[in-house]
Amino acid sequence: QVQLVESGGGLVKPGGSLRLSCAASGFTFSDYYMTWIRQAPGKGLEWVSYISGRGLYTNYADSVKGRFTISRDNAKTSLYLQMNSLRAEDTAVYYCARVRGNYWFDPWGQGTLVTVSS
Amino acid sequence: QSALTQPASVSGSPGQSITISCTGTSSDVGHYNYVSWYQLHPGKAPKLMIYDVSNRPSGVSNRFSGSKSGNTASLSISGLQAEDEADYYCTAYTTSSTVIFGGGTKLTVL
């Protein structure tokens, strides 16, 4: 079945970097846009970024533009999020999800926790 | 861009019906029929409940329905069950080619 598994979360100091991964299986990965979404502790969901099937088109939320980079490796059926210049407000559970149709997300992974703290 | 506006909480008794609103602008909810709804249970992956305003994925109960009027979308749940208690989020695609979420609504089944 379709499965998404995130990894790479952890504790990082402000100003530091972290790379998240999302391993996909059960579907033709390159046929789909993919996205990252996050949820800060006690807060709501926030869309972070998406990438087209071939990786040629990306878009970002203003809150991460210039600091985060989304990428994918279709041969490895994996999605990535390179996070630089991390701030305390980037602390969140980060989910990857498959983009379907008109920008609806299904399924989602279980998420990976990123904590930015000194 | 500010989040879509949802009530912080709604509640209902088992068997009753409730509606959660999601208000945006003419640049998001009002512009496209690209509104979807998600259910979040603690510790579980978010689940798609409604897409394209009113379409229900296979496996989602027909007690869940969606609609839209102008800049406001709505999620309705009929015949409330204890398992429906969760957080619900709406989302919409925008004219800036970004995606925006609502602030979330906590549904309590009394």
Short mmCIF file of C-alpha atoms in Angstrom, two decimals:
data_model
loop_
_atom_site.label_atom_id
_atom_site.label_comp_id
_atom_site.label_asym_id
_atom_site.label_seq_id
_atom_site.Cartn_x
_atom_site.Cartn_y
_atom_site.Cartn_z
CA GLN A 1 0.00 0.00 0.00
CA VAL A 2 1.00 3.64 -0.28
CA GLN A 3 3.40 4.53 2.49
CA LEU A 4 5.41 7.60 3.45
CA VAL A 5 8.04 7.49 6.19
CA GLU A 6 9.81 10.63 7.37
CA SER A 7 13.20 10.69 9.05
CA GLY A 8 15.99 13.08 9.94
CA GLY A 9 14.35 15.10 12.70
CA GLY A 10 16.14 15.98 15.90
CA LEU A 11 17.51 18.73 18.10
CA VAL A 12 19.47 21.52 16.42
CA LYS A 13 20.74 24.88 17.63
CA PRO A 14 19.39 28.17 16.25
CA GLY A 15 21.19 29.01 13.04
CA GLY A 16 21.91 25.36 12.37
CA SER A 17 20.88 23.06 9.53
CA LEU A 18 19.01 19.81 9.19
CA ARG A 19 17.94 17.62 6.28
CA LEU A 20 14.67 15.74 6.43
CA SER A 21 13.92 12.71 4.26
CA CYS A 22 10.68 11.05 3.26
CA ALA A 23 10.81 7.54 1.85
CA ALA A 24 7.89 6.71 -0.41
CA SER A 25 6.59 3.32 -1.51
CA GLY A 26 3.53 1.73 -3.06
CA PHE A 27 3.03 4.17 -5.93
CA THR A 28 4.82 5.62 -8.96
CA PHE A 29 6.67 8.34 -7.11
CA SER A 30 7.67 10.42 -10.11
CA ASP A 31 4.04 10.82 -11.21
CA TYR A 32 3.14 12.97 -8.21
CA TYR A 33 3.86 16.35 -6.72
CA MET A 34 4.99 16.01 -3.11
CA THR A 35 4.73 18.41 -0.22
CA TRP A 36 5.99 19.20 3.28
CA ILE A 37 3.61 20.43 5.98
CA ARG A 38 4.45 21.21 9.60
CA GLN A 39 2.72 21.60 12.93
CA ALA A 40 4.36 23.54 15.73
CA PRO A 41 3.59 22.40 19.30
CA GLY A 42 0.09 23.49 20.24
CA LYS A 43 -0.40 25.21 16.88
CA GLY A 44 -2.16 24.49 13.63
CA LEU A 45 -0.94 22.98 10.40
CA GLU A 46 1.21 25.11 8.12
CA TRP A 47 2.05 24.30 4.51
CA VAL A 48 5.81 24.56 3.91
CA SER A 49 6.64 23.64 0.31
CA TYR A 50 5.79 21.48 -2.68
CA ILE A 51 7.71 20.09 -5.63
CA SER A 52 6.58 18.82 -9.03
CA GLY A 53 6.98 15.23 -10.14
CA ARG A 54 10.20 15.80 -12.04
CA GLY A 55 11.46 18.34 -9.53
CA LEU A 56 11.37 21.20 -12.01
CA TYR A 57 8.87 23.35 -10.14
CA THR A 58 8.89 24.25 -6.47
CA ASN A 59 7.10 26.72 -4.24
CA TYR A 60 7.53 27.78 -0.63
CA ALA A 61 5.68 29.48 2.18
CA ASP A 62 6.99 32.98 2.86
CA SER A 63 8.06 31.87 6.35
CA VAL A 64 10.70 29.50 4.94
CA LYS A 65 11.55 31.01 1.57
CA GLY A 66 15.29 31.47 1.15
CA ARG A 67 16.09 29.16 4.08
CA PHE A 68 14.52 25.83 3.12
CA THR A 69 15.02 23.83 -0.09
CA ILE A 70 12.78 21.00 -1.22
CA SER A 71 14.16 18.34 -3.54
CA ARG A 72 13.52 14.78 -4.63
CA ASP A 73 15.33 11.75 -5.98
CA ASN A 74 12.90 9.78 -8.11
CA ALA A 75 15.34 6.89 -8.51
CA LYS A 76 15.36 6.50 -4.74
CA THR A 77 11.66 7.41 -4.40
CA SER A 78 12.61 9.93 -1.75
CA LEU A 79 11.66 13.49 -0.90
CA TYR A 80 13.92 15.86 1.01
CA LEU A 81 13.77 19.14 2.88
CA GLN A 82 17.05 20.95 3.49
CA MET A 83 16.52 23.40 6.34
CA ASN A 84 19.13 26.10 6.93
CA SER A 85 19.30 29.09 9.27
CA LEU A 86 16.88 27.37 11.59
CA ARG A 87 14.94 29.42 14.12
CA ALA A 88 13.07 28.53 17.29
CA GLU A 89 9.82 29.07 15.42
CA ASP A 90 10.73 26.26 13.02
CA THR A 91 10.25 23.79 15.88
CA ALA A 92 7.49 21.47 14.68
CA VAL A 93 6.48 18.04 13.55
CA TYR A 94 7.19 17.90 9.83
CA TYR A 95 4.96 15.75 7.64
CA CYS A 96 5.46 14.75 4.05
CA ALA A 97 2.41 14.04 1.91
CA ARG A 98 1.55 13.09 -1.62
CA VAL A 99 -0.22 15.79 -3.62
CA ARG A 100 -3.30 14.63 -5.47
CA GLY A 101 -5.51 16.39 -7.99
CA ASN A 102 -6.17 19.99 -7.06
CA TYR A 103 -3.69 20.25 -4.22
CA TRP A 104 -5.20 17.85 -1.77
CA PHE A 105 -2.90 15.72 0.31
CA ASP A 106 -3.20 11.97 0.63
CA PRO A 107 -1.67 10.10 2.31
CA TRP A 108 0.49 11.73 4.95
CA GLY A 109 3.42 10.26 6.79
CA GLN A 110 3.57 9.97 10.56
CA GLY A 111 5.85 12.98 10.86
CA THR A 112 9.29 13.72 12.27
CA LEU A 113 9.96 16.17 15.09
CA VAL A 114 12.40 19.03 14.63
CA THR A 115 13.37 20.98 17.73
CA VAL A 116 15.38 24.19 17.40
CA SER A 117 16.81 25.17 20.75
CA SER A 118 20.08 26.19 22.35
CA GLN B 1 -0.77 35.39 4.19
CA SER B 2 -3.06 34.83 7.20
CA ALA B 3 -4.55 31.44 7.91
CA LEU B 4 -8.11 30.67 6.90
CA THR B 5 -10.54 31.36 9.73
CA GLN B 6 -12.10 28.42 11.53
CA PRO B 7 -13.90 28.34 14.90
CA ALA B 8 -11.51 27.20 17.60
CA SER B 9 -13.97 24.61 18.87
CA VAL B 10 -17.33 23.05 18.22
CA SER B 11 -19.20 20.38 20.13
CA GLY B 12 -22.19 18.13 19.79
CA SER B 13 -23.82 15.11 21.34
CA PRO B 14 -23.76 11.66 19.78
CA GLY B 15 -26.23 11.47 16.91
CA GLN B 16 -26.36 15.21 16.39
CA SER B 17 -25.00 17.16 13.42
CA ILE B 18 -22.39 19.88 13.43
CA THR B 19 -20.86 22.23 10.87
CA ILE B 20 -17.38 23.72 10.83
CA SER B 21 -16.84 26.85 8.77
CA CYS B 22 -13.68 27.91 6.97
CA THR B 23 -13.54 31.52 5.81
CA GLY B 24 -10.96 32.85 3.41
CA THR B 25 -10.84 35.45 0.67
CA SER B 26 -11.47 35.79 -3.03
CA SER B 27 -7.83 34.83 -3.56
CA ASP B 28 -8.15 31.38 -2.02
CA VAL B 29 -11.41 29.77 -0.89
CA GLY B 30 -13.50 31.99 -3.14
CA HIS B 31 -11.32 31.67 -6.22
CA TYR B 32 -11.01 27.93 -6.83
CA ASN B 33 -13.01 24.88 -5.78
CA TYR B 34 -9.77 23.53 -4.35
CA VAL B 35 -10.78 23.20 -0.69
CA SER B 36 -9.97 20.08 1.28
CA TRP B 37 -10.51 18.98 4.88
CA TYR B 38 -8.33 16.86 7.18
CA GLN B 39 -8.94 15.02 10.44
CA LEU B 40 -6.19 14.84 13.05
CA HIS B 41 -6.22 12.39 15.91
CA PRO B 42 -3.37 12.68 18.43
CA GLY B 43 -0.45 10.50 17.49
CA LYS B 44 -1.88 9.53 14.12
CA ALA B 45 -1.16 10.73 10.61
CA PRO B 46 -3.63 13.35 9.34
CA LYS B 47 -6.45 11.90 7.24
CA LEU B 48 -8.09 13.40 4.15
CA MET B 49 -11.85 13.69 4.65
CA ILE B 50 -13.06 15.93 1.80
CA TYR B 51 -11.41 17.20 -1.39
CA ASP B 52 -12.44 19.66 -4.09
CA VAL B 53 -15.00 21.22 -1.72
CA SER B 54 -17.45 18.34 -1.56
CA ASN B 55 -15.89 15.07 -2.72
CA ARG B 56 -15.41 12.23 -0.28
CA PRO B 57 -12.48 9.79 -0.70
CA SER B 58 -13.31 6.12 -0.68
CA GLY B 59 -13.43 4.81 2.86
CA VAL B 60 -14.65 8.05 4.42
CA SER B 61 -18.09 7.81 5.97
CA ASN B 62 -20.96 9.49 4.11
CA ARG B 63 -21.73 11.24 7.38
CA PHE B 64 -19.06 13.74 6.30
CA SER B 65 -19.95 16.30 3.65
CA GLY B 66 -18.53 19.56 2.35
CA SER B 67 -19.86 22.67 0.68
CA LYS B 68 -18.87 26.21 -0.25
CA SER B 69 -20.55 29.55 -0.64
CA GLY B 70 -18.50 32.53 -1.72
CA ASN B 71 -15.39 32.79 0.45
CA THR B 72 -16.60 30.31 3.07
CA ALA B 73 -16.35 26.55 2.93
CA SER B 74 -18.01 24.21 5.40
CA LEU B 75 -17.56 20.69 6.70
CA SER B 76 -20.65 19.00 8.07
CA ILE B 77 -20.77 15.85 10.14
CA SER B 78 -24.07 14.11 10.74
CA GLY B 79 -24.86 11.38 13.26
CA LEU B 80 -21.92 12.34 15.47
CA GLN B 81 -19.95 9.43 16.89
CA ALA B 82 -17.35 9.36 19.65
CA GLU B 83 -14.66 8.49 17.08
CA ASP B 84 -15.30 11.80 15.28
CA GLU B 85 -13.74 13.68 18.19
CA ALA B 86 -10.59 15.17 16.66
CA ASP B 87 -9.08 18.33 15.23
CA TYR B 88 -10.24 19.37 11.77
CA TYR B 89 -8.40 21.60 9.32
CA CYS B 90 -9.46 23.11 6.04
CA THR B 91 -7.02 24.06 3.32
CA ALA B 92 -7.23 25.95 0.06
CA TYR B 93 -5.04 26.60 -2.97
CA THR B 94 -4.36 30.27 -3.59
CA THR B 95 -3.91 32.56 -6.58
CA SER B 96 -0.23 32.81 -5.57
CA SER B 97 0.12 29.07 -6.24
CA THR B 98 0.60 28.43 -2.54
CA VAL B 99 -1.50 26.46 -0.09
CA ILE B 100 -3.07 27.89 3.04
CA PHE B 101 -4.50 26.05 6.03
CA GLY B 102 -7.18 27.05 8.47
CA GLY B 103 -6.33 27.54 12.12
CA GLY B 104 -8.02 24.26 13.04
CA THR B 105 -11.18 23.34 14.94
CA LYS B 106 -11.35 21.01 17.92
CA LEU B 107 -14.49 18.89 17.75
CA THR B 108 -15.72 17.56 21.08
CA VAL B 109 -18.36 14.84 21.20
CA LEU B 110 -20.17 15.36 24.49
#
